[in-house]
CSV table of C-alpha atoms and ligand atoms in Angstrom, one decimal:
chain,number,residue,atom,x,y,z
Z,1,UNK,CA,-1.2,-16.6,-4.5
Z,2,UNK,CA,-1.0,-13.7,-1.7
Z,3,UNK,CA,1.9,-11.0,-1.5
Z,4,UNK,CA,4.0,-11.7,1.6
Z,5,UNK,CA,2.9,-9.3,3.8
Z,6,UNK,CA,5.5,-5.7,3.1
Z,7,UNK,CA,5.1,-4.5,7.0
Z,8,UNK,CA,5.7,-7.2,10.3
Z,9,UNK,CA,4.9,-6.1,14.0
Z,10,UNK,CA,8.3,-6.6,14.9
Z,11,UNK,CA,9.1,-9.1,17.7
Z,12,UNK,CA,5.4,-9.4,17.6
Z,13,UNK,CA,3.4,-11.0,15.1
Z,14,UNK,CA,0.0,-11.6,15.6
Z,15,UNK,CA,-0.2,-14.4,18.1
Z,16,UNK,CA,-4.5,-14.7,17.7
Z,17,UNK,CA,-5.9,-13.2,15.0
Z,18,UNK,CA,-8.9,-13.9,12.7
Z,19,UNK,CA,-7.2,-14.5,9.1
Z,20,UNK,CA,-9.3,-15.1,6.4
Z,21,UNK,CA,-8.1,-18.1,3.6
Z,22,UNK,CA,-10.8,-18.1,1.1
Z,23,UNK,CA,-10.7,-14.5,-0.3
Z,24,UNK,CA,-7.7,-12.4,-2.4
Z,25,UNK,CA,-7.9,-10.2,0.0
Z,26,UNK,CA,-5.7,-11.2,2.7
Z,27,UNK,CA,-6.2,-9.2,6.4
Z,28,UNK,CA,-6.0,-9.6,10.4
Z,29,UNK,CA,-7.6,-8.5,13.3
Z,30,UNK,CA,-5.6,-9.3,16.1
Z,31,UNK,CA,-7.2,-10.5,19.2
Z,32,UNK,CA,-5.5,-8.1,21.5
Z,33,UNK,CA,-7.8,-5.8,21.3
Z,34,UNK,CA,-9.1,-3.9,24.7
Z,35,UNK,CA,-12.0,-1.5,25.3
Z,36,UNK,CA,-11.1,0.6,28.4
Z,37,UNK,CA,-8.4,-0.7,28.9
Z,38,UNK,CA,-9.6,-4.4,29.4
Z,39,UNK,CA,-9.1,-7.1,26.8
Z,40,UNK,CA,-12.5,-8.2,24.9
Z,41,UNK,CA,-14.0,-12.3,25.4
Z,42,UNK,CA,-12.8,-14.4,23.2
Z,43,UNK,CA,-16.7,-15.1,22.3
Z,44,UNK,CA,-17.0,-11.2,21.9
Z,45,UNK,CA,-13.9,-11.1,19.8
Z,46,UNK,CA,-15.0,-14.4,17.7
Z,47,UNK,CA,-18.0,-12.1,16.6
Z,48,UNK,CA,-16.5,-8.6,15.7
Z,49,UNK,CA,-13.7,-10.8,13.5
Z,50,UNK,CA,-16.9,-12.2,11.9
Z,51,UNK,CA,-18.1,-9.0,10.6
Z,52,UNK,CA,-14.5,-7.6,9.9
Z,53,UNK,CA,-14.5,-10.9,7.6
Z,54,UNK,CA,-18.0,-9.8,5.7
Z,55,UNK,CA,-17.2,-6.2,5.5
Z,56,UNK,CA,-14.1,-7.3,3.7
Z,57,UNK,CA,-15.9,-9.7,1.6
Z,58,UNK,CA,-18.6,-7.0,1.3
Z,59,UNK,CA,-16.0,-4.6,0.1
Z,60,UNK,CA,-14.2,-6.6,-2.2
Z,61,UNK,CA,-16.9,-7.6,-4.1
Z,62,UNK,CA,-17.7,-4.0,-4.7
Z,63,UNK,CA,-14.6,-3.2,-5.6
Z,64,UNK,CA,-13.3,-5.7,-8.0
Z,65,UNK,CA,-13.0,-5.1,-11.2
Z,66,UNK,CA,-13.3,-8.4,-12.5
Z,67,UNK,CA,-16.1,-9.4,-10.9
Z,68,UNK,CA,-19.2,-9.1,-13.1
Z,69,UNK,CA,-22.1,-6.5,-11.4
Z,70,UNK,CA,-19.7,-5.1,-9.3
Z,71,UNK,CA,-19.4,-1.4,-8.9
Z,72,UNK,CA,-15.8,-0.8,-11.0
Z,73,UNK,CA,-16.8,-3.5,-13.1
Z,74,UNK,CA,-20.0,-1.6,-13.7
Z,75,UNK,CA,-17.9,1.9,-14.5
Z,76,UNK,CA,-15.6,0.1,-16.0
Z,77,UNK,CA,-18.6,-0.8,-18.8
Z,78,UNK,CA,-20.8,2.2,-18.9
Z,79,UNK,CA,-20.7,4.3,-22.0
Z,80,UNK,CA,-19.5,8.0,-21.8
Z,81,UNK,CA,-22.4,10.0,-20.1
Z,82,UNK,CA,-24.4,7.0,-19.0
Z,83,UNK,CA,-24.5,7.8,-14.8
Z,84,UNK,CA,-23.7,4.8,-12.9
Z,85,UNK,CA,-25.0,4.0,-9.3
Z,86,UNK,CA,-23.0,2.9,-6.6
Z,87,UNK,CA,-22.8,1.6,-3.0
Z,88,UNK,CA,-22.3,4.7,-0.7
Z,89,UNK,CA,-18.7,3.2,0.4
Z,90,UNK,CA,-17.4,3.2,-3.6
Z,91,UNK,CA,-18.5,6.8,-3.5
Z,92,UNK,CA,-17.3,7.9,-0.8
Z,93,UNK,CA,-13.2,6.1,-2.6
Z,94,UNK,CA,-13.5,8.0,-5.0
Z,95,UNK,CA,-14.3,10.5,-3.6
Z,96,UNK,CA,-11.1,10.7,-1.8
Z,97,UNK,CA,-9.5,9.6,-4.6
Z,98,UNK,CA,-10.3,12.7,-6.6
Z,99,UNK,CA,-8.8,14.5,-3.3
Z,100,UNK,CA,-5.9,12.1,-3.9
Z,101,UNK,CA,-5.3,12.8,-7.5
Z,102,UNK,CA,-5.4,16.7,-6.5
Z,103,UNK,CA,-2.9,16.6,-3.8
Z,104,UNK,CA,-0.3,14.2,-5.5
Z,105,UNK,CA,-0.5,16.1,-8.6
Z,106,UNK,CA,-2.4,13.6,-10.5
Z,107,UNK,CA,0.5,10.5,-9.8
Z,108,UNK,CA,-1.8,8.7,-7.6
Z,109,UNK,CA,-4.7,8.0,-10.4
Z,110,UNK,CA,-7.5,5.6,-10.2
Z,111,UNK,CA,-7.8,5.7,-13.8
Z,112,UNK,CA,-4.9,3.3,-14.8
Z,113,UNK,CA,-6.7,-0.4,-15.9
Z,114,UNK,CA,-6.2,-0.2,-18.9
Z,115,UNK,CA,-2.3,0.4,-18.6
Z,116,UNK,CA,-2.2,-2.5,-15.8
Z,117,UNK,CA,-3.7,-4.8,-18.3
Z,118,UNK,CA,-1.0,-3.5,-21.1
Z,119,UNK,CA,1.7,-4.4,-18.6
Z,120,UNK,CA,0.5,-7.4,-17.6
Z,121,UNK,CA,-0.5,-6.9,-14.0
Z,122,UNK,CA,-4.2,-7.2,-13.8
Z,123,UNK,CA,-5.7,-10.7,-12.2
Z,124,UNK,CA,-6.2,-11.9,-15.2
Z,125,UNK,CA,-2.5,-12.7,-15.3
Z,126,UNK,CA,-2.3,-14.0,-11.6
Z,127,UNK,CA,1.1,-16.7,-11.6
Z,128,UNK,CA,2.7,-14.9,-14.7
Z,129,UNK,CA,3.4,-11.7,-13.4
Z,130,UNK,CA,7.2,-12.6,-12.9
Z,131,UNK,CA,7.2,-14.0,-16.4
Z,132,UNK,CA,9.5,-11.8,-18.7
Z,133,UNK,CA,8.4,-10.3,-21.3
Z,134,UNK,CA,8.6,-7.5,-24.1
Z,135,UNK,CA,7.4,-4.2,-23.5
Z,136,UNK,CA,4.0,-3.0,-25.4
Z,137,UNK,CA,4.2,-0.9,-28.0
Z,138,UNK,CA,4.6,2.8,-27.7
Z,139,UNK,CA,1.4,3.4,-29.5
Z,140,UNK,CA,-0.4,0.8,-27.4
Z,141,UNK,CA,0.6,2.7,-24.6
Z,142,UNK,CA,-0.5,6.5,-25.6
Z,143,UNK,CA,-3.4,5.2,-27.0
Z,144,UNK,CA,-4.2,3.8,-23.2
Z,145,UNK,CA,-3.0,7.1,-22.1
Z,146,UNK,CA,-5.6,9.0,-23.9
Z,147,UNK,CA,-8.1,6.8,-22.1
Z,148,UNK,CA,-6.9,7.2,-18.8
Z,149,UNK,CA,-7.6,10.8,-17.6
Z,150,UNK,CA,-9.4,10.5,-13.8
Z,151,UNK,CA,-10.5,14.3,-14.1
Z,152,UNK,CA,-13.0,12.8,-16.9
Z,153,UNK,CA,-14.8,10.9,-14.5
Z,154,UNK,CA,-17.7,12.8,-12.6
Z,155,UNK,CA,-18.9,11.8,-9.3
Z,156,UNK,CA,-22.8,13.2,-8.9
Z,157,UNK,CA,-25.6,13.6,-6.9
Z,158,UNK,CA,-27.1,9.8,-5.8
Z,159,UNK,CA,-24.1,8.2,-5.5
Z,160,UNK,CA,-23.6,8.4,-9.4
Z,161,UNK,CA,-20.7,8.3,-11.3
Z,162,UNK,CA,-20.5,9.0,-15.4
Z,163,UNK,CA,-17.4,9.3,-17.2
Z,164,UNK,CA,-16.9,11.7,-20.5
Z,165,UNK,CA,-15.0,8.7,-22.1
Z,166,UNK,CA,-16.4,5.2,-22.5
Z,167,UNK,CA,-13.3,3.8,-22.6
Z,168,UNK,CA,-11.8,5.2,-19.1
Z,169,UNK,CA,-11.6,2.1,-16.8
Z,170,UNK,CA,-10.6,2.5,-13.0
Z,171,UNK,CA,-8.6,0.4,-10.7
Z,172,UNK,CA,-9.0,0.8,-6.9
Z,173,UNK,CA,-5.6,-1.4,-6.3
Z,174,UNK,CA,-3.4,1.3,-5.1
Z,175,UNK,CA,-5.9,2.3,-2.5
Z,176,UNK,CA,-8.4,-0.4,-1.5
Z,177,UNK,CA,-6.9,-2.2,0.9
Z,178,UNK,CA,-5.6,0.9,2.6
Z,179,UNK,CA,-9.7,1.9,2.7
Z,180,UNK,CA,-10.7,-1.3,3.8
Z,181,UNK,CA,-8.9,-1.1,7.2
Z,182,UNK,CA,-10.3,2.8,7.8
Z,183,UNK,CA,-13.9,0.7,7.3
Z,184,UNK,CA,-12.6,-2.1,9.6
Z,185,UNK,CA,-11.6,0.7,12.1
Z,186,UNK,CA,-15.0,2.6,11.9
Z,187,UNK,CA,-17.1,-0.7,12.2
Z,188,UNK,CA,-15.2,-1.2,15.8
Z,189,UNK,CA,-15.1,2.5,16.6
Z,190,UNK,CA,-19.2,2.3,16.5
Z,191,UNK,CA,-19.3,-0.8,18.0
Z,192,UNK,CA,-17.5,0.5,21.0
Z,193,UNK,CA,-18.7,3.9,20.8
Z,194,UNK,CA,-18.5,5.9,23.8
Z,195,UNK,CA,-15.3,4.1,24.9
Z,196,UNK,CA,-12.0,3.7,23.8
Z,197,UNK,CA,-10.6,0.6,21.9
Z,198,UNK,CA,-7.4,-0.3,21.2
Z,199,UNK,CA,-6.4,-2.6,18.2
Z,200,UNK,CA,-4.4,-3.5,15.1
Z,201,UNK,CA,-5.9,-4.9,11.9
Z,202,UNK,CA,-3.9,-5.4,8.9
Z,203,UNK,CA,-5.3,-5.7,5.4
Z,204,UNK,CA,-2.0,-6.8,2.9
Z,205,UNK,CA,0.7,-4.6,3.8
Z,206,UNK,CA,-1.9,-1.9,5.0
Z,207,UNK,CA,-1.8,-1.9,9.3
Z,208,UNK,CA,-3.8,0.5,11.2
Z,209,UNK,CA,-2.8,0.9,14.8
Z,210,UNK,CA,-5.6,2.0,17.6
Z,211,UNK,CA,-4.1,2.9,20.7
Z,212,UNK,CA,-1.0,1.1,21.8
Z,213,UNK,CA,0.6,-2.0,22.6
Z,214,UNK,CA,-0.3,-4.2,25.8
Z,215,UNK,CA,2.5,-5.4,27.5
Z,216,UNK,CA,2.7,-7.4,30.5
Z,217,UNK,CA,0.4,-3.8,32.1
Z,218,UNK,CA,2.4,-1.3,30.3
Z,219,UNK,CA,1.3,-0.3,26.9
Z,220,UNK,CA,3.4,1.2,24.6
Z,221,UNK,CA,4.3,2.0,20.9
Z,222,UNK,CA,4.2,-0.7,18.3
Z,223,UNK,CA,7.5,-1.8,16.6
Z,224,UNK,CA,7.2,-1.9,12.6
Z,225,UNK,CA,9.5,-4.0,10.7
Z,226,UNK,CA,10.0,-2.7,7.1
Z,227,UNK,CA,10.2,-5.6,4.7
Z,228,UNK,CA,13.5,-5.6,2.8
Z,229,UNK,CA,12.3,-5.1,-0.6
Z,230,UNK,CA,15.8,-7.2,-2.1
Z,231,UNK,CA,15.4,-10.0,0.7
Z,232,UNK,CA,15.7,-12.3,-2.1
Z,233,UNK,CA,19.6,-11.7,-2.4
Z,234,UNK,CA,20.1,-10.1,1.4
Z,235,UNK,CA,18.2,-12.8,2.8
Z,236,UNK,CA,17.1,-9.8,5.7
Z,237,UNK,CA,13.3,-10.1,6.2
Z,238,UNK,CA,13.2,-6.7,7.5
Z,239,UNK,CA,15.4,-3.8,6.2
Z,240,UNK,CA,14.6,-0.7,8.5
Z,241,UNK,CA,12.2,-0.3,11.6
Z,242,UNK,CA,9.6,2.2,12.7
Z,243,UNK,CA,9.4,2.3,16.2
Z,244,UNK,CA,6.7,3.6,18.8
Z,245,UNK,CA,3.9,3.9,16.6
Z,246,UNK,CA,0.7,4.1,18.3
Z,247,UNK,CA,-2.4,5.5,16.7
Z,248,UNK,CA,-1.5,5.4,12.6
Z,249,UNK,CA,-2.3,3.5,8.9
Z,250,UNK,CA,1.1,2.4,7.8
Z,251,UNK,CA,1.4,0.9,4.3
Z,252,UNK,CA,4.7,-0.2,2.1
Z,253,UNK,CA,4.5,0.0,-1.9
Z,254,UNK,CA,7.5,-2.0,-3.1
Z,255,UNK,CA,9.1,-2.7,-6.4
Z,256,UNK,CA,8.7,-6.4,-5.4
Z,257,UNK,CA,5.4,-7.5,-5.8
Z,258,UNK,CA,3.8,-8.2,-9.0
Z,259,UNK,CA,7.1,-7.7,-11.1
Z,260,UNK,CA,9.3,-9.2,-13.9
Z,261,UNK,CA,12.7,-8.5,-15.2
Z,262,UNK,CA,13.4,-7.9,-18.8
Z,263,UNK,CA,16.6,-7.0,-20.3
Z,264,UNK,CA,18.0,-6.0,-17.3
Z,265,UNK,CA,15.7,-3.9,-15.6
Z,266,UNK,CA,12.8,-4.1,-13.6
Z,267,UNK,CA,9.3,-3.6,-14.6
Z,268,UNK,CA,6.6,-3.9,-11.8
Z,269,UNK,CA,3.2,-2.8,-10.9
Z,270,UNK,CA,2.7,0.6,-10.0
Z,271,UNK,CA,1.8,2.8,-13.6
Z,272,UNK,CA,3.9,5.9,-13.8
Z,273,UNK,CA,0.9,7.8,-15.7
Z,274,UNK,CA,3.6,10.7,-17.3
Z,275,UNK,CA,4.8,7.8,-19.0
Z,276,UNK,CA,2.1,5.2,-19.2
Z,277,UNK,CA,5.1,2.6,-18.1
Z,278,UNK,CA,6.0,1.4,-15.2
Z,279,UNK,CA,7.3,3.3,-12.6
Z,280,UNK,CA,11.5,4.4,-13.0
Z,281,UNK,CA,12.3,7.0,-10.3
Z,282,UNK,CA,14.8,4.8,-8.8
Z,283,UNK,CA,12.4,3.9,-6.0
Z,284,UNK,CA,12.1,0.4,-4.8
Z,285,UNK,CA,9.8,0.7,-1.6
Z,286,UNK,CA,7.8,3.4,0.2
Z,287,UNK,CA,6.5,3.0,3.7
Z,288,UNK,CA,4.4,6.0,4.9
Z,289,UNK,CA,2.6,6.2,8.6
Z,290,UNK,CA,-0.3,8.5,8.7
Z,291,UNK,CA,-1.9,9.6,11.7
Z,292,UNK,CA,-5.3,7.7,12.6
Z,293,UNK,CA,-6.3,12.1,13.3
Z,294,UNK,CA,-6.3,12.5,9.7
Z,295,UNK,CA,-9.8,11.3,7.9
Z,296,UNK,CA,-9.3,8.0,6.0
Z,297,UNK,CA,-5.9,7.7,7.6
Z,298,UNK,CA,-5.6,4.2,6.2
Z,299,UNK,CA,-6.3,4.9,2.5
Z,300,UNK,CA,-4.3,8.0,2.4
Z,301,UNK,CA,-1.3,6.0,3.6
Z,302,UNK,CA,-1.7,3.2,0.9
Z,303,UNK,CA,-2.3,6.3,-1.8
Z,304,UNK,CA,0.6,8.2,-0.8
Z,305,UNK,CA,3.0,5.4,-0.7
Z,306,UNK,CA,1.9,4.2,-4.3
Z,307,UNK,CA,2.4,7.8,-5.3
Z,308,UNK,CA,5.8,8.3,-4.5
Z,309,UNK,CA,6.8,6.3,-7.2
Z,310,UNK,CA,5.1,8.1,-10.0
Z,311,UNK,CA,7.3,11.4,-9.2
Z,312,UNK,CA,11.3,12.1,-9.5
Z,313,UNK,CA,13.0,11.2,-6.2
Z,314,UNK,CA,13.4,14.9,-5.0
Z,315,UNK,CA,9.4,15.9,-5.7
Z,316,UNK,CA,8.4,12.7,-3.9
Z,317,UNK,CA,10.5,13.6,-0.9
Z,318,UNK,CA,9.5,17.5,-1.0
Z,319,UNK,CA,5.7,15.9,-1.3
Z,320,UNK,CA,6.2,13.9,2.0
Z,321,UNK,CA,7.6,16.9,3.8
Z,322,UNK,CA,4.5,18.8,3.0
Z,323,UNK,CA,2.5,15.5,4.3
Z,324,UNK,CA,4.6,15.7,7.0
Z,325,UNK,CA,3.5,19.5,7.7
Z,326,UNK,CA,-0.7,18.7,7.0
Z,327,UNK,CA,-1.0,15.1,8.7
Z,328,UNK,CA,2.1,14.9,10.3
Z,329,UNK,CA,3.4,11.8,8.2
Z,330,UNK,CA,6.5,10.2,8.8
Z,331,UNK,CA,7.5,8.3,5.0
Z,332,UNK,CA,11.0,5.8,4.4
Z,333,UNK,CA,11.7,5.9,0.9
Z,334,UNK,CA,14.2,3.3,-0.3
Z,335,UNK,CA,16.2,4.2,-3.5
Z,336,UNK,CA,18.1,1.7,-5.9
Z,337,UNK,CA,21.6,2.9,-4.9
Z,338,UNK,CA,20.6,1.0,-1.4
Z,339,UNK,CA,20.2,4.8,0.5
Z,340,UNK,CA,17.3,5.3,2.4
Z,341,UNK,CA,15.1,8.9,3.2
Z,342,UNK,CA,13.4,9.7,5.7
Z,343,UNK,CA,10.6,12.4,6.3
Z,344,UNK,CA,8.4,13.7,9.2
Z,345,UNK,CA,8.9,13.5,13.1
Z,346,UNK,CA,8.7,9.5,13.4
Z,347,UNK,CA,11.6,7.1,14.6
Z,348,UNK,CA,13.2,5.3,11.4
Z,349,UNK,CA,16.0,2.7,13.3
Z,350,UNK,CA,18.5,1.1,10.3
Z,351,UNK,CA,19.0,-2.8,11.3
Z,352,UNK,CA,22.0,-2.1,14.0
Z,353,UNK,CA,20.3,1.0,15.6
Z,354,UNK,CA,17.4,-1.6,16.2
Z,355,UNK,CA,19.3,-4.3,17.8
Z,356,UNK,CA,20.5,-2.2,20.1
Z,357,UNK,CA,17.3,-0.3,20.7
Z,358,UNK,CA,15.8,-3.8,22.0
Z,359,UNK,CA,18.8,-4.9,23.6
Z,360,UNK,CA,19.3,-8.0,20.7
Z,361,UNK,CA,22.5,-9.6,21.5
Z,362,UNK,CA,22.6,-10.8,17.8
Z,363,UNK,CA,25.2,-9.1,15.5
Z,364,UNK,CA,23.3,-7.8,12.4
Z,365,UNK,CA,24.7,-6.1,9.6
Z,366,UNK,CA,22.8,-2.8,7.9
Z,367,UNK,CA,21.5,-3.6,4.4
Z,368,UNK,CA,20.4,0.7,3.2
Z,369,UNK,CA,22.4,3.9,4.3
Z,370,UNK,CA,20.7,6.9,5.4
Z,371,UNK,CA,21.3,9.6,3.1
Z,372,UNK,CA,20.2,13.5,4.1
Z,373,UNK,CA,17.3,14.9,2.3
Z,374,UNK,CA,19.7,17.8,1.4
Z,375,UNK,CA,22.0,14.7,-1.1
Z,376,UNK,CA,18.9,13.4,-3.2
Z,377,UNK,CA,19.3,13.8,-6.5
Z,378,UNK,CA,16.6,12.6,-9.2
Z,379,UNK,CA,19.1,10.4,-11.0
Z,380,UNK,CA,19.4,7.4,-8.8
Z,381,UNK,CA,22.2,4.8,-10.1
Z,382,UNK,CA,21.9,1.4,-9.4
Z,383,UNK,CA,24.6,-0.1,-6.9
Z,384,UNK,CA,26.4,-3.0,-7.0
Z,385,UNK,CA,23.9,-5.0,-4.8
Z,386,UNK,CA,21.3,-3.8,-7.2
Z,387,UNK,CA,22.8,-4.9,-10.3
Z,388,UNK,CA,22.6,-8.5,-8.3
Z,389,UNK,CA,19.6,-8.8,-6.8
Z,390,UNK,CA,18.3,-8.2,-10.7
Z,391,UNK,CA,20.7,-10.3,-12.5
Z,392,UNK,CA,19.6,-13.1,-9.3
Z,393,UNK,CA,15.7,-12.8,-10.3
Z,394,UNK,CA,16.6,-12.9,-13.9
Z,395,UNK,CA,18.5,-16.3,-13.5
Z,396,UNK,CA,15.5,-17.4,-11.8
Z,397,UNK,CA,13.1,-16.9,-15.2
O,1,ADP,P1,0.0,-3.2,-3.4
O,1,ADP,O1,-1.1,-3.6,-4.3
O,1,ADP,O2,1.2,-4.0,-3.6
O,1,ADP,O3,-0.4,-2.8,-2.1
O,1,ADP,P2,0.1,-0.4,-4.1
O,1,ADP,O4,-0.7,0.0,-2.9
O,1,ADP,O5,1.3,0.4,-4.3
O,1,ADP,O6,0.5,-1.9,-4.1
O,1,ADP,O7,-0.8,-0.2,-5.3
O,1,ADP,C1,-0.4,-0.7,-6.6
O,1,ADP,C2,-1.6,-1.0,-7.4
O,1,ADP,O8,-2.3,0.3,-7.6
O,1,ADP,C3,-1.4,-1.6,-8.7
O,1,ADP,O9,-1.4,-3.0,-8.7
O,1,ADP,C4,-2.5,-1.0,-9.5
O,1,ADP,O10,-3.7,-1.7,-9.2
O,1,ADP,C5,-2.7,0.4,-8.9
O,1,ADP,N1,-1.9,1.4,-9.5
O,1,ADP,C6,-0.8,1.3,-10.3
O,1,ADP,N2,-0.3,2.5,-10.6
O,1,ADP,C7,-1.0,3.4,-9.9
O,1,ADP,C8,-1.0,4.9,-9.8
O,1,ADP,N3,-0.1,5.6,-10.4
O,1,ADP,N4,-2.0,5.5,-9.1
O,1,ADP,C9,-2.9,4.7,-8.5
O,1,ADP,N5,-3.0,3.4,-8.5
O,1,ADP,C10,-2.1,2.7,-9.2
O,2,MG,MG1,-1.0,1.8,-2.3
């Protein structure tokens, strides 16, 4: 029922860590975690990953828009101008997210249920998402459109929130879980205030890095595996590496999670909302490290990778340089034609550059090419390898 995690401490998994089993939400603390330098008990350790556990559960339950009472569910059912209350953590997300919205142009939206449920990607369809099936109608889909304008929805005084249209219904899925570790990483920064902690929590796809990696009395930069978004025909678990990442939210958005093929082409979660459909820009996975110096480092990463599907290829580059400039993000966008793009100053290692970097005396084959900025072009044709990976998940429906 879980995604398969889209990022990997390469070489590294997490040896110890507190998982949870019962919950959607699927996360880690590792147990390497050190304050000044020195490595926490294991009793000390045992308690912290017993409040990371609630504040997820805590979270969750707000922000689950199936749940009846919570806070989206409660949005998502108040009438146009009725205010509605909500925990201080909701408002402070959407908050952000109407930063969000501004800064990406509007292609990161909360605003999108509605769509989802069109498409067929809420939880309500949990186990059919791969299913194939025929697109909604085109007036289905404007009519959803005319529902789903964020800039309608008001965020007041009291922690209130009252939307001009009834019918507007949010959906915190493209930036929750990158939120939920910026909460898991303030909980331990207060804990340990004073000092300084080093740690890596992971929340589905969405890591947050404090501090570096201990090593046998070094520390150094972690090593991020980059899942290979067409491992299904590859059969590479990781397509591209970040390397020597210390202090960041990293968080992939891929074309292969929560998807189905139809008729040749694939449909899959993230809501393009120019189009109301899902997203076509010839992207198939975004990774995007943000720097834990900018404020909610680990939402902003999980929002800006979602988003750079929801622009043409050469905007969603030009959009991570500018990150690049404010935050000092480093993004890996992976295109259809098997190329690969990389923004900002971090160190992007293609699956023979790697090997060598750690001295692997396995021979490994690249799976994406780098391309220059300078060569994108907003027209991305599908290679050959791309035309098999989707005739391969076709034959499997
Ligand atoms: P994942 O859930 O795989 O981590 P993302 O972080 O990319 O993926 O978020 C995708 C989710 O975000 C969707 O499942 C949906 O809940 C929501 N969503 C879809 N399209 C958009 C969009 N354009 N802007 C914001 N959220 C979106
Ligand atoms: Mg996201």
């Amino acid at each position: 029922m879980l995604a398969a995690a889209a990022l990997a401490l390469a070489g590294a998994l997490f040896t110890g860590c507190a998982e949870n089993v019962d919950s959607f939400i699927e996360y880690s603390l590792s147990d390497e975690l050190y304050v000044d330098g020195q490595r926490i008990s294991s009793y000390e350790y045992a308690e912290l990953a017993a409040d990371v556990g609630d504040l997820i559960a805590e979270t969750e339950a707000l922000f689950d828009a199936e749940a009846e009472g919570s806070d989206v569910f409660r949005i998502n059912a108040a009438a146009a101008g009725e205010a509605v209350t909500v925990d201080a953590r909701t408002y402070a997300l959407l908050s952000l997210c109407k930063q969000l919205y501004a800064e990406t142009d509007g292609a990161f939206t909360p605003a999108l249920y509605d769509l989802s449920e069109l498409w067929g990607f809420t939880p309500a369809y949990e186990g059919r998402y791969s299913d194939p099936r025929p697109q909604p109608s085109a007036e289905a889909v404007a009519e959803a459109l005319t529902h789903s304008d964020f800039s309608g929805v008001t965020l007041g005084a009291g922690n209130t929130v009252t939307k001009a249209d009834g019918e507007t219904k949010i959906d915190l899925g493209g930036v929750a879980k990158g939120y939920m570790t910026d909460l898991v990483s303030a909980l331990i920064e207060e804990r340990y205030a004073g000092h300084t902690v080093e740690y890596s929590a992971e929340v589905m796809s969405n890591l947050i890095l404090a501090g570096g990696k201990h090593d046998s009395g070094s520390v150094r930069g972690y090593n991020i595996g980059i899942t290979d978004p067409r491992a299904a025909t590859t059969g590479t678990a990781q397509g591209l590496y970040l390397t020597s990442v210390r202090d960041a939210a990293i968080s992939t958005s891929s074309d292969a999670y929560r998807f189905y093929v139809y008729e040749g082409n694939i449909y899959s979660h993230i809501i393009d909302p120019h189009t109301g459909a899902p997203s076509q820009n010839g992207v198939i996975s975004v990774t995007v490290c943000v720097p834990l110096s900018a404020e909610y480092a680990g939402a902003r990463a999980d929002a800006y990778s979602t988003a750079g599907f929801c622009m043409p290829l050469t905007d969603a580059l030009a959009f991570y340089a500018r990150l690049a400039e404010e935050y000092g993000v480093t993004a890996v966008v992976i295109t259809q034609d098997f190329c690969y793009y990389t923004v900002g100053s971090g160190t992007v290692l293609n699956r023979k550059e790697y090997a060598d970097y750690i001295g692997s005396p396995l021979t490994v084959e690249n799976v994406y090419t780098f391309a220059e900025i300078s060569s994108a072009s907003d027209t991305v044709a599908r290679c050959e390898q791309e035309e098999a990976y989707i005739a391969y998940i076709a034959g499997l429906h």
